[in-house]
XYZ file of C-alpha atoms in Angstrom:
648
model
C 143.540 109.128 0.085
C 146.332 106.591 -0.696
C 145.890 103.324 -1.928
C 146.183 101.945 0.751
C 142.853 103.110 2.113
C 141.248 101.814 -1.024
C 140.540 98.411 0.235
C 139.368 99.068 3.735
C 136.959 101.539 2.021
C 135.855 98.667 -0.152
C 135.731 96.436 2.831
C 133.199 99.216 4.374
C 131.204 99.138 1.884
C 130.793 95.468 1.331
C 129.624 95.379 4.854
C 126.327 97.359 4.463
C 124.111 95.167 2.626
C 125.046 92.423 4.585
C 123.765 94.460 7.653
C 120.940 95.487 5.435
C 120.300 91.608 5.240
C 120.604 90.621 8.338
C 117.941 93.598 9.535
C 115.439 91.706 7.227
C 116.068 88.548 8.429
C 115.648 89.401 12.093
C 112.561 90.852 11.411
C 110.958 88.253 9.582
C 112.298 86.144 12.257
C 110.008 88.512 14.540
C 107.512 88.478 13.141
C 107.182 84.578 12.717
C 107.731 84.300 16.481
C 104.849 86.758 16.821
C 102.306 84.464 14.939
C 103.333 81.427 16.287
C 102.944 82.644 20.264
C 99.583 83.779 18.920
C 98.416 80.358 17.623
C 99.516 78.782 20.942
C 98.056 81.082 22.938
C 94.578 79.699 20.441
C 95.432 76.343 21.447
C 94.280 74.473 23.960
C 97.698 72.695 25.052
C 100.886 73.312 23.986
C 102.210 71.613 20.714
C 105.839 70.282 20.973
C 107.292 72.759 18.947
C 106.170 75.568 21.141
C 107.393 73.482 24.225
C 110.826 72.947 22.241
C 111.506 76.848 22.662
C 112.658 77.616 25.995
C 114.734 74.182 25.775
C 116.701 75.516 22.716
C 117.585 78.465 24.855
C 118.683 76.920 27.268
C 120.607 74.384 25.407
C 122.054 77.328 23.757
C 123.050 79.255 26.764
C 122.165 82.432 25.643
C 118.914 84.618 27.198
C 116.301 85.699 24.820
C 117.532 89.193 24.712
C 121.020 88.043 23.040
C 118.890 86.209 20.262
C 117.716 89.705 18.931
C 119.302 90.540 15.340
C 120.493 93.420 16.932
C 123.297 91.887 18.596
C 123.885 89.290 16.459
C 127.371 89.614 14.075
C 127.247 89.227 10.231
C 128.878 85.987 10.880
C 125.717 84.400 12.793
C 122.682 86.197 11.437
C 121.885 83.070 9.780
C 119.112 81.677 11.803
C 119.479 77.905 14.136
C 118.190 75.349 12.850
C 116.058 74.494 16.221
C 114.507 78.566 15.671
C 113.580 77.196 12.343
C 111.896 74.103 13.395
C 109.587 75.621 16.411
C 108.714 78.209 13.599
C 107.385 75.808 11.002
C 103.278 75.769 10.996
C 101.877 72.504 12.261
C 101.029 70.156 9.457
C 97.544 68.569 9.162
C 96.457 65.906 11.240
C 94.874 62.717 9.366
C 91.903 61.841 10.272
C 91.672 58.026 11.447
C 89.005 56.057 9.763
C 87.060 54.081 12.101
C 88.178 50.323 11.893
C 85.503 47.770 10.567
C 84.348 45.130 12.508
C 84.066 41.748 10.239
C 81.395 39.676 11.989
C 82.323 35.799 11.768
C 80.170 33.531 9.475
C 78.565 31.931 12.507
C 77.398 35.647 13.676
C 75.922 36.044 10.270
C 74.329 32.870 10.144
C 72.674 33.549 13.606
C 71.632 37.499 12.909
C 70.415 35.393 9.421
C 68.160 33.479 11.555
C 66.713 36.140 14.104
C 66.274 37.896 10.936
C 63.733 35.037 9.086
C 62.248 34.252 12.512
C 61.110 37.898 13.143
C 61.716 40.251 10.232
C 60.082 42.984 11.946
C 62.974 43.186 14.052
C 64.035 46.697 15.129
C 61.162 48.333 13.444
C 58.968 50.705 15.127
C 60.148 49.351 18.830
C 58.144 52.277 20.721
C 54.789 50.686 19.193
C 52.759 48.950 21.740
C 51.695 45.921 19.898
C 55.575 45.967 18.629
C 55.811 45.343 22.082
C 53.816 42.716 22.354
C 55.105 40.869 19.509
C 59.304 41.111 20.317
C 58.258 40.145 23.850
C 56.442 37.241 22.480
C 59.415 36.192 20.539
C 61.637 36.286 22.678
C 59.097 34.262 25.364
C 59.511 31.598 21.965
C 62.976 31.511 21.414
C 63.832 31.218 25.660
C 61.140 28.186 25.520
C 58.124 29.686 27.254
C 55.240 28.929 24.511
C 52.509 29.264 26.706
C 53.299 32.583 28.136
C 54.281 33.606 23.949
C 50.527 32.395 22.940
C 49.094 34.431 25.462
C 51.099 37.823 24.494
C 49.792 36.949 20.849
C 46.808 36.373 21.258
C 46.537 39.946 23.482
C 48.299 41.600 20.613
C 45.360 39.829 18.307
C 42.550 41.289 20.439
C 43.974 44.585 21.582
C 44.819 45.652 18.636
C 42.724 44.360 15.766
C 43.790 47.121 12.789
C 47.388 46.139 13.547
C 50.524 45.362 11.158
C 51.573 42.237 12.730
C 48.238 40.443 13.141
C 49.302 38.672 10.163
C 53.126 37.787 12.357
C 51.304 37.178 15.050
C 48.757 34.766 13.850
C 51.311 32.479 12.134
C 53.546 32.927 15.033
C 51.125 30.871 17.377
C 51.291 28.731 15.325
C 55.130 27.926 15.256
C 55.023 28.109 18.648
C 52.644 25.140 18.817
C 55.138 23.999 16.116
C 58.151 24.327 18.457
C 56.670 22.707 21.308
C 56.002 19.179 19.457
C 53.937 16.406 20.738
C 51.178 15.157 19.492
C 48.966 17.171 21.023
C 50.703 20.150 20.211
C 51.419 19.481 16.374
C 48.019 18.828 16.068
C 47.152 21.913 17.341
C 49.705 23.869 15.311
C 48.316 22.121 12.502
C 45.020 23.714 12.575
C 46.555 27.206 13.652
C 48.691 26.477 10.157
C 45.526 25.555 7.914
C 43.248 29.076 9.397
C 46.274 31.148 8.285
C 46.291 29.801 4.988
C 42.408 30.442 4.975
C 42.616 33.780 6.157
C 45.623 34.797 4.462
C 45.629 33.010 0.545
C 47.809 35.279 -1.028
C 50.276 36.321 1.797
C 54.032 35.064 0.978
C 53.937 33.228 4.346
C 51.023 31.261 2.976
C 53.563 28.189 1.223
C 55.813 28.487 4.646
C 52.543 27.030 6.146
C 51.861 24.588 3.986
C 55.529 23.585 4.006
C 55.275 23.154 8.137
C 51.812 20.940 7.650
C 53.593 18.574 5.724
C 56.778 18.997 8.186
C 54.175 17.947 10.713
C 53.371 14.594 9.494
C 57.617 14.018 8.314
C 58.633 14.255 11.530
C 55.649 11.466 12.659
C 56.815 9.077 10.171
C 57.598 5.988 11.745
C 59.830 2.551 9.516
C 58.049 1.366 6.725
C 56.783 -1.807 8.049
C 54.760 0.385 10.701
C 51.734 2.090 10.634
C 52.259 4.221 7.330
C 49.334 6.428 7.919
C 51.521 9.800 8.744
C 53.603 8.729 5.918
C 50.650 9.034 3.254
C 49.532 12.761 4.976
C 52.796 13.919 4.531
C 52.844 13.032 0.682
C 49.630 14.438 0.664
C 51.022 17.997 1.513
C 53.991 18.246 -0.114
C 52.220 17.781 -3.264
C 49.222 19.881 -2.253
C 52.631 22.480 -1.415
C 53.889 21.836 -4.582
C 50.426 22.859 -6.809
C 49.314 25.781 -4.930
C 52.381 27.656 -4.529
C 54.372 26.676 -7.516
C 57.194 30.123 -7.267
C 57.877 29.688 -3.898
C 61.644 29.627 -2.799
C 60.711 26.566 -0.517
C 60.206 24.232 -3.760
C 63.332 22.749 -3.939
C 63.174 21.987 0.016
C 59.650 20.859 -0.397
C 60.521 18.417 -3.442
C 63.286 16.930 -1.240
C 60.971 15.887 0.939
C 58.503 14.630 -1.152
C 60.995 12.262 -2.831
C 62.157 11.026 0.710
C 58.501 10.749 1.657
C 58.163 8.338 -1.561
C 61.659 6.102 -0.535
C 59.202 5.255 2.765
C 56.428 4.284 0.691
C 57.845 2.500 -2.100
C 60.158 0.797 0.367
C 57.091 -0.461 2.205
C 55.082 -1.939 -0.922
C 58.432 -3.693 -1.712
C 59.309 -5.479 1.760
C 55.440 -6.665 1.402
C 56.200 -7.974 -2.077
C 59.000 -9.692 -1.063
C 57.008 -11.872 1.235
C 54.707 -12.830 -0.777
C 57.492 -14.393 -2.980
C 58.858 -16.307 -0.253
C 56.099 -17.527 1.510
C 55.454 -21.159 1.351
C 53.391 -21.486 -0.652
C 54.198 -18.189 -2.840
C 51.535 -15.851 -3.443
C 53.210 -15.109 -6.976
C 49.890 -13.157 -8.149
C 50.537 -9.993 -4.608
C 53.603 -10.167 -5.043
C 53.170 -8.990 -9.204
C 50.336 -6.625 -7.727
C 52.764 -5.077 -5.016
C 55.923 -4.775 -7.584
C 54.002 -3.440 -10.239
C 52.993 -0.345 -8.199
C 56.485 0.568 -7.167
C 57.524 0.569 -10.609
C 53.943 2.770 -11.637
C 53.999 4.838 -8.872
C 57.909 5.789 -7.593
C 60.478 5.772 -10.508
C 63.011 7.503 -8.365
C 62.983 4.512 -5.807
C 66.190 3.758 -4.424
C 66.389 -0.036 -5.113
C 64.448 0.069 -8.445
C 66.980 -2.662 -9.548
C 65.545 -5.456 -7.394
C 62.263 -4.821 -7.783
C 62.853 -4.977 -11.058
C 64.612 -8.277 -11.233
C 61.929 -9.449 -8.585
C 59.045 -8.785 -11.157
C 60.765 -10.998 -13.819
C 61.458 -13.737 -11.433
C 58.024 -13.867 -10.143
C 56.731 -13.548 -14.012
C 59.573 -16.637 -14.582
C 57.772 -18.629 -11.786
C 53.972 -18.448 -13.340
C 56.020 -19.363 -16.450
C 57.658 -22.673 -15.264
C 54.082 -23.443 -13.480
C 52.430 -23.754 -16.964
C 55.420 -25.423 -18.131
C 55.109 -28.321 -15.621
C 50.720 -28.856 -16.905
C 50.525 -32.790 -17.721
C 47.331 -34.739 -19.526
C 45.075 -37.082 -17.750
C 46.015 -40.734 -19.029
C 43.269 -41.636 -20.233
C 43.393 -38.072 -22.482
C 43.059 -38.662 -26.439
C 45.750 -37.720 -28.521
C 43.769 -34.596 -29.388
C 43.384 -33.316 -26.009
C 47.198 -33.755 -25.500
C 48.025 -31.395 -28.495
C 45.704 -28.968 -27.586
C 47.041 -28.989 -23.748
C 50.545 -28.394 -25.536
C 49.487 -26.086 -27.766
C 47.931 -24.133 -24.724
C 50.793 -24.507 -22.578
C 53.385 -22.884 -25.484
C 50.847 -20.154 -26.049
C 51.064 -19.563 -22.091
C 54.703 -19.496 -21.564
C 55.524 -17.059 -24.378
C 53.356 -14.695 -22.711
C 54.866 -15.024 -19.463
C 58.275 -15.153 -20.558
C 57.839 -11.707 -22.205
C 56.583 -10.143 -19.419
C 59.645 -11.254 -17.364
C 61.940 -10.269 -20.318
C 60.946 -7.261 -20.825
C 61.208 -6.460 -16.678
C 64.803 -7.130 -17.071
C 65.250 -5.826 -19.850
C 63.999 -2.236 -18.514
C 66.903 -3.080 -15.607
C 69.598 -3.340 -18.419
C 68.453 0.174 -19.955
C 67.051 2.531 -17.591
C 69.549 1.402 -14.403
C 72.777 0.536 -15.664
C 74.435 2.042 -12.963
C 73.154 0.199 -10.457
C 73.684 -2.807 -8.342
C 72.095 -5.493 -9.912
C 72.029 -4.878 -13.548
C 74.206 -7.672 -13.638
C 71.720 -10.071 -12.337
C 69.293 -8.872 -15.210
C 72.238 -9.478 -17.528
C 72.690 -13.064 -16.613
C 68.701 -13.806 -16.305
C 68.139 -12.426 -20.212
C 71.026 -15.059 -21.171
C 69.610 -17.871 -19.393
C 66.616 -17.433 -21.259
C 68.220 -17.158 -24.633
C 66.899 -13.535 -24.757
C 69.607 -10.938 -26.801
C 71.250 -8.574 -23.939
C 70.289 -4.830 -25.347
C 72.972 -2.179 -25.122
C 71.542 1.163 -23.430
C 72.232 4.369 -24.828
C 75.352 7.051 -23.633
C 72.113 9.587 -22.452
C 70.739 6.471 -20.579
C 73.979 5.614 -18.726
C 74.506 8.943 -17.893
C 70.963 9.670 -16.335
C 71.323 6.318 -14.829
C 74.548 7.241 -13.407
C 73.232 11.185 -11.754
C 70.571 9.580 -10.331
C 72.563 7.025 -8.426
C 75.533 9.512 -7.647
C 72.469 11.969 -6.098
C 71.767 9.436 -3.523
C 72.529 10.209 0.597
C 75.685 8.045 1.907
C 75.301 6.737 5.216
C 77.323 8.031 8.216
C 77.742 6.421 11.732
C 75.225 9.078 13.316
C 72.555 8.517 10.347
C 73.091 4.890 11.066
C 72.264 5.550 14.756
C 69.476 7.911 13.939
C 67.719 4.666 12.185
C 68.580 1.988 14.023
C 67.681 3.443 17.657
C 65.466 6.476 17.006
C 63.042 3.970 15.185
C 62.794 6.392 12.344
C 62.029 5.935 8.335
C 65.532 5.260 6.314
C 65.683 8.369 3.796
C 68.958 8.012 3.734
C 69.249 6.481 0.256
C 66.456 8.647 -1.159
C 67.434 10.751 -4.851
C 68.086 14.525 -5.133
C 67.911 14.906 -8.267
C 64.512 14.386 -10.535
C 61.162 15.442 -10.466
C 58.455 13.393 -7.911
C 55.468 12.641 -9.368
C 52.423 14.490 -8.051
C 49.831 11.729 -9.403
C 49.836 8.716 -8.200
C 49.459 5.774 -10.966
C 46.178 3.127 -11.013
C 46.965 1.117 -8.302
C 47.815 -2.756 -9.358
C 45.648 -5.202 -6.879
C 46.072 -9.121 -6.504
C 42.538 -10.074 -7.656
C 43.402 -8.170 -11.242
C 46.057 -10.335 -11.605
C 44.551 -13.164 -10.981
C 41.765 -12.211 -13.440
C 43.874 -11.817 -15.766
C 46.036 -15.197 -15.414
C 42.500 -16.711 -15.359
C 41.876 -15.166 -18.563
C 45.377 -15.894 -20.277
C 44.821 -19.744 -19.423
C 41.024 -19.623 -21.257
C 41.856 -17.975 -24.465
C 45.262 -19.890 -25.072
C 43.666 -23.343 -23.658
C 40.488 -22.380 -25.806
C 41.329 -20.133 -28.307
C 38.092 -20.423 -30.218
C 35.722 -19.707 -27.426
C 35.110 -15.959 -26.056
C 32.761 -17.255 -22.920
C 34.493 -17.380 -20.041
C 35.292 -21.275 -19.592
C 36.491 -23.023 -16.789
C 39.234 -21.785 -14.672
C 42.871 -22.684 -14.340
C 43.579 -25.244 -11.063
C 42.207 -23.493 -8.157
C 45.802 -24.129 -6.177
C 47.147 -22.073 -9.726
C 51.198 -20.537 -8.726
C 51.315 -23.165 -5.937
C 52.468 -26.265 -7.029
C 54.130 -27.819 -10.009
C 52.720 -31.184 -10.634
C 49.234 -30.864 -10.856
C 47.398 -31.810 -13.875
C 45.428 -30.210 -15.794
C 42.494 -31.180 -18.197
C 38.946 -29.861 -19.555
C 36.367 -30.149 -16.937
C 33.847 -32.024 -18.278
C 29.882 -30.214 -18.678
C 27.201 -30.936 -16.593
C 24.094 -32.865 -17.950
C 21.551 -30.167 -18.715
C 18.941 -31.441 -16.670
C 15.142 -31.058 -17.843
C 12.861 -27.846 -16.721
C 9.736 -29.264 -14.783
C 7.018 -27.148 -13.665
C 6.305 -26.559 -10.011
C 3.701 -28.574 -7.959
C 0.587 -26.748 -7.723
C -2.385 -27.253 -5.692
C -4.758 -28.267 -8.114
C -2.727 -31.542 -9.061
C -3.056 -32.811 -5.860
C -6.270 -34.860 -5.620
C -9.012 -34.371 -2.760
C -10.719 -37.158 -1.162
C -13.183 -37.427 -2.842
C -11.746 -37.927 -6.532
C -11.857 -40.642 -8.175
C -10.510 -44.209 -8.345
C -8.784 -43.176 -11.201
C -7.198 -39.936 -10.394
C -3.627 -40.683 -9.849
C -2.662 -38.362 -6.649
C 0.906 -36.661 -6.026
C 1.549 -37.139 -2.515
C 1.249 -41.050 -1.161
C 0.871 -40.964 2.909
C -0.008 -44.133 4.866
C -1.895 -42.113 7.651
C -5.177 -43.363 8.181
C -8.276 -41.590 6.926
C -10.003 -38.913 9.787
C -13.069 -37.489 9.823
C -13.469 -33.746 7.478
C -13.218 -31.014 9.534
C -16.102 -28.900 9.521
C -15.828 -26.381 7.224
C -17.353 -23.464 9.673
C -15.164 -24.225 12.360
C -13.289 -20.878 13.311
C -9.863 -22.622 14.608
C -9.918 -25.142 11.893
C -6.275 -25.006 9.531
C -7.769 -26.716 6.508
C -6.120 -29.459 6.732
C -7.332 -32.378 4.353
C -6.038 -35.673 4.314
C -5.261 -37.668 1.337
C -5.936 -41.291 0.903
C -3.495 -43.735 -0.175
C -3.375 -45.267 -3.700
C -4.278 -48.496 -4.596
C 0.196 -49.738 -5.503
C 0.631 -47.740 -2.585
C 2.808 -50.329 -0.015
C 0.328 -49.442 2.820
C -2.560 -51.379 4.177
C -5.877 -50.378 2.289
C -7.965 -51.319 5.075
C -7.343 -51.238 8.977
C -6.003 -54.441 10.670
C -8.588 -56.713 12.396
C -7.420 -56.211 15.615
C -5.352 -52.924 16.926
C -1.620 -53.384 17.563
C -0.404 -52.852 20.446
C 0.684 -49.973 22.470
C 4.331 -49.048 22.477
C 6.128 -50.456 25.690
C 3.525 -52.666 26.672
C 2.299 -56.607 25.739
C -1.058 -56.306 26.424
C -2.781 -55.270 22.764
C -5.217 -51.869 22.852
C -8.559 -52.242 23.755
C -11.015 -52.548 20.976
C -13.677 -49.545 20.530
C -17.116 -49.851 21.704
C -19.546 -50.858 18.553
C -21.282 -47.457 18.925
C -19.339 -44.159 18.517
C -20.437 -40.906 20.100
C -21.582 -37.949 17.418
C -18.032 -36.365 16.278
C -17.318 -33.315 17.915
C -15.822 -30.570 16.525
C -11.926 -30.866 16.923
C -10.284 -27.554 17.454
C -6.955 -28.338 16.416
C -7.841 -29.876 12.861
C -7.180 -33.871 13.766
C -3.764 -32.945 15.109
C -1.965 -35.036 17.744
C -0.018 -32.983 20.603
C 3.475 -33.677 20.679
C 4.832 -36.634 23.395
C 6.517 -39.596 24.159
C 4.556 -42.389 22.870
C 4.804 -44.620 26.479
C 4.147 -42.480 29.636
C 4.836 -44.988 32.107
C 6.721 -43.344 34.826
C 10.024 -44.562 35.415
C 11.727 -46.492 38.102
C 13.168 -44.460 41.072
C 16.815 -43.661 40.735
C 18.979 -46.170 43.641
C 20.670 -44.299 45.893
C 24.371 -44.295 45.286
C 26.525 -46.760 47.563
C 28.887 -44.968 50.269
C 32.270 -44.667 49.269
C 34.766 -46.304 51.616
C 37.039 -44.378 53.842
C 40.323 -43.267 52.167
C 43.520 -45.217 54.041
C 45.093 -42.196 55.452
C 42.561 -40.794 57.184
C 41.883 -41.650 61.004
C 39.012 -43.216 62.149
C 36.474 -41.151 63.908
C 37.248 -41.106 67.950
C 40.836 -42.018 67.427
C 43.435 -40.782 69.665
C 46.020 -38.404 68.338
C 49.137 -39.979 66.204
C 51.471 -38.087 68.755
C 50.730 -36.615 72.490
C 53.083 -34.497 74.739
C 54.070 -35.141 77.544
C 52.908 -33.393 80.626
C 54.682 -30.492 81.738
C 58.048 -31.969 79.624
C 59.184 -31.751 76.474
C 58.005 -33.364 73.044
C 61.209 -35.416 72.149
C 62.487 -35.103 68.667
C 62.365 -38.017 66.126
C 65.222 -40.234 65.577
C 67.492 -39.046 62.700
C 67.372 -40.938 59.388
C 70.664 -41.261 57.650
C 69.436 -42.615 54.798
C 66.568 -40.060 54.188
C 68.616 -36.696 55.699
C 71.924 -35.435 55.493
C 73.182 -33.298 58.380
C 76.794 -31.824 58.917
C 76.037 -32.860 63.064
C 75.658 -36.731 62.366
C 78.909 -38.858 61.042
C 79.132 -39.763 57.227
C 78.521 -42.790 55.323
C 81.024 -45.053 55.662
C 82.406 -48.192 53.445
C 79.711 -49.400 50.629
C 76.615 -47.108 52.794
C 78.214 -44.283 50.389
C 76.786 -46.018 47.177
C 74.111 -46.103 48.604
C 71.455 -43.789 46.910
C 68.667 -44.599 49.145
């Protein structure tokens, strides 16, 4: 073997493990191909890989059979790239997650709703009285109450052990609720008070007593109306309040207490304000009616004026007992005391009225009018206090808290005819009590009692009162009425000091009568009255002893004839020597003439007279001439000349 041989014997050998290689590549290749045809045959469609195969191929231009590693020279046994991608194994797919619907906030406000109106929503739908109850609902919310009351009230009897009798009851009673009307809130209010009955402790028990006092809110009419619904509806919000004190529907319940209260207290201070300016002022109701909105609602809206209108009216009794003047012919005495009286009367007043401005400067510094108080204390000389940072700054939250107005509140009031709650607080606690009511006559009783103890200071009897026309006028004068004589205590008249007829000369009687003396009755008779008639005294100014002759009768000259000298025997006189009852002449009187006949009026025709106008016959009735000067007419000619000045 030359050396020449030596490389192409190297060469041969270098070729065999690249043959070896390329044997062990092909059949790896194989055997790949073999489990990938297997997986698609598992498939149920083709995966693009698999698909890809027969295209690469083709693209290729060589059949399957020239592929094999058989054929294939050392320099391209290394495999295509597109065999090596339809070889690789599928990768895992990624399960999608299922994209999450975001409701909007009105969605959730509305499935917030369904939800409070009927929490038993979606539960146990197969149930029979379920049944009942969503169709009922839904008969509610679509507007059909009476078919709704009817399904309840089948659910109520049908099915007595039942988990929504308690639902149902109070939902016949919303839906008397929801109807409104009179008729139908007072309906629902009943339904509302037998489910707090039956039900005490249930949680829907304070929604109840919320929607009775919802009831009556909804009735309230303006403050200078009937305020009857007004006073219910405080009533049970504060009955709402007591019973169910850890209810979530407190705050809502407060709310409407306090708005409930602006009504009220807006009410007693309209009324207060006319009794100021009336003519005359009624300065005594119109202290009563201020004084209970500042006892009874502290979170009143325009506390301010009320306030100042206290003082003024205060100022006004003030400035009446300023203006008291002496009688002239009073004694220098008198006139010291009446001063004396009148200082001690005016520093009482004037505190009162201080100290209601005053409470304006402290306790409502924030609001309008505390300027007015500020100029009031300094016309009475009266230091101007300084309220306290805690004081400004409660004054100030409670005035921020208040409702602004808006065009559609403004609307709501003016044409609705609704109460203003508008400027009612939201902050601060109603009270639940209301204070001892201040009435007119306890002022005046107690003005009436100022004026005694500073006019008479000494005294503790209750003296003479202060000038009936007291707050009305400022020039009357005043001075001590004077006592009345005590006037002596006499016995009564009794019987026995009145003398019979047959006492003596002496006896001095207590009745003098000129009637003539008359024969006793007897004393058995049975109709007798026991009658007995006195006789005159001797100073008595009648005659002691009949006149000679009888006068004469009454209406006639001729004198009474005298009595025959002997008398019959008396008989017994049944009514007791009474005289019936009649005119004392009984002459009849003359016959009444007979009333003259009244003459014939001018304008009417004599009797028998011919007609004023008669027809012709078988023509025409011809028309009257025309007037110019009565008539106007567009058919006859004008006025002419001066016949146009003419007004007649």
């Amino acid at each position: 073997m030359t050396s020449s041989s030596i490389p192409g014997r190297i060469q041969l050998r270098s070729l065999f493990p690249d043959v070896r290689a390329a044997l062990k590549t092909g059949f790896t290749v194989a055997a790949l191909l073999t489990a990938t045809i297997g997986a698609r045959a598992q498939a149920a469609a083709p995966t693009p890989d698999a698909a890809a195969t027969p295209d690469a191929a083709t693209q290729t231009g060589t059949s399957p059979a020239a592929a094999t590693p058989a054929d294939a020279s050392p320099s391209t046994a290394q495999p295509k790239p597109d065999i090596t991608l339809s070889n690789t194994p599928a990768g895992k797919t990624r399960k999608q997650k299922e994209e999450k619907v975001v409701a909007s906030k009105d969605t959730k406000k509305e499935e917030k709703k369904v939800k409070k109106d009927n929490q038993l929503e979606g539960l146990d739908v197969k149930l029979p009285d379920k049944e009942l109850y969503d169709k009922a609902e839904d008969a509610v919310k679509h507007g059909r109450f009476d078919v709704a009351r009817l399904d309840l009230q089948t659910l109520l009897n049908t099915y007595p052990e039942s988990q929504f009798q308690m639902r149902a009851k109070l939902a016949i009673a919303d839906s008397w609720y929801k109807e409104g009307g009179t008729a139908a809130l007072t309906q629902a209010e009943q339904e509302y008070k037998d489910f707090i009955t039956f039900f005490p402790n249930a949680p829907e028990a304070a929604e109840a007593q919320m929607r009775v006092g919802d009831i009556y809110f909804r009735q309230m009419d303006k403050p200078d109306r009937d305020y009857s619904k007004t006073v219910h509806a405080e009533e049970e919000y504060r009955l709402m309040l007591q019973q169910f004190p850890d209810s979530p529907l407190v705050p809502q319940a407060r709310q409407r207490l306090r708005e409930v209260q602006e009504t009220l207290a807006s009410r007693e201070s309209d009324i207060a304000s006319f009794y100021a300016t009336r003519t005359p002022p009624n300065w005594p109701g119109a202290i009563a009616r201020y004084q209970t909105v500042v006892d009874t609602y502290p979170l009143y809206s325009h506390m301010d004026d009320v306030l100042v209108g206290l003082g003024d009216a205060y100022e006004a009794e003030a400035r009446y007992f300023r203006s008291l003047k002496s009688l002239p012919g009073a004694s220098k005495a008198q006139q010291e005391q009446l001063e004396a009286g009148k200082a001690r009367l005016e520093k009482i007043y004037d505190d009162q009225a201080a100290a209601a401005y005053r409470k304006v400067v402290l306790e409502h510094s924030a609001a309008a009018h505390v300027e007015d108080a500020r100029d009031r204390l300094a016309g009475m000389g009266v230091p101007i206090p300084a309220p306290t940072p805690e004081q400004v700054a409660a004054s100030a939250a409670l005035e921020n808290s208040r409702g602004q107005y808006t065009l559609s509140k403004r609307a709501t009031v003016i044409f609705l005819h609704q109460a203003d709650t508008v400027p009612a607080a939201t902050v601060g606690a109603p009270p639940l009590d209301d204070a001892k009511p201040t009435v007119a006559p306890s002022i005046y009783k107690q003005i009436v009692s100022d004026y005694t103890s500073s006019m008479s200071p000494g005294t503790s009897a209750q003296p003479a009162a202060p000038p009936a026309q007291a707050s009305t006028s400022a020039g009357t004068e005043a001075a001590p009425a004077p006592a009345a004589p005590a006037q002596p205590a006499t016995a009564p008249l009794a019987f026995e000091d009145v003398p019979s007829a047959t006492s003596g000369a002496g006896a001095a009687p207590a009745v003098e009568t000129s009637v003539p003396a008359a024969s006793p009755a007897p004393a058995a008779g049975g109709s007798s009255m026991g009658i007995e008639i006195v006789q005159p005294s001797a100073g008595s100014s009648a005659p002691a002893t009949p006149p000679a002759s009888p006068p004469a009768f009454p209406g006639s000259a001729d004198p009474a004839p005298t009595a025959a000298p002997t008398t019959p025997p008396a008989q017994p006189d049944a009514t007791g020597g009474l005289k019936a009852v009649g005119p004392p002449n009984a002459t009849p009187l003359a016959p009444i003439e007979k009333a003259a006949t009244a003459p014939d009026a001018i304008n009417e025709a004599a009797p028998g007279s011919p007609p004023a106008q008669v027809g012709r016959v078988g023509g025409k009735t011809p028309k009257p001439a025309f007037d110019k000067a009565d008539e106007s007419s567009s058919k006859h000619k004008k006025k002419k000349g001066l016949a146009k000045l003419n007004p007649f």
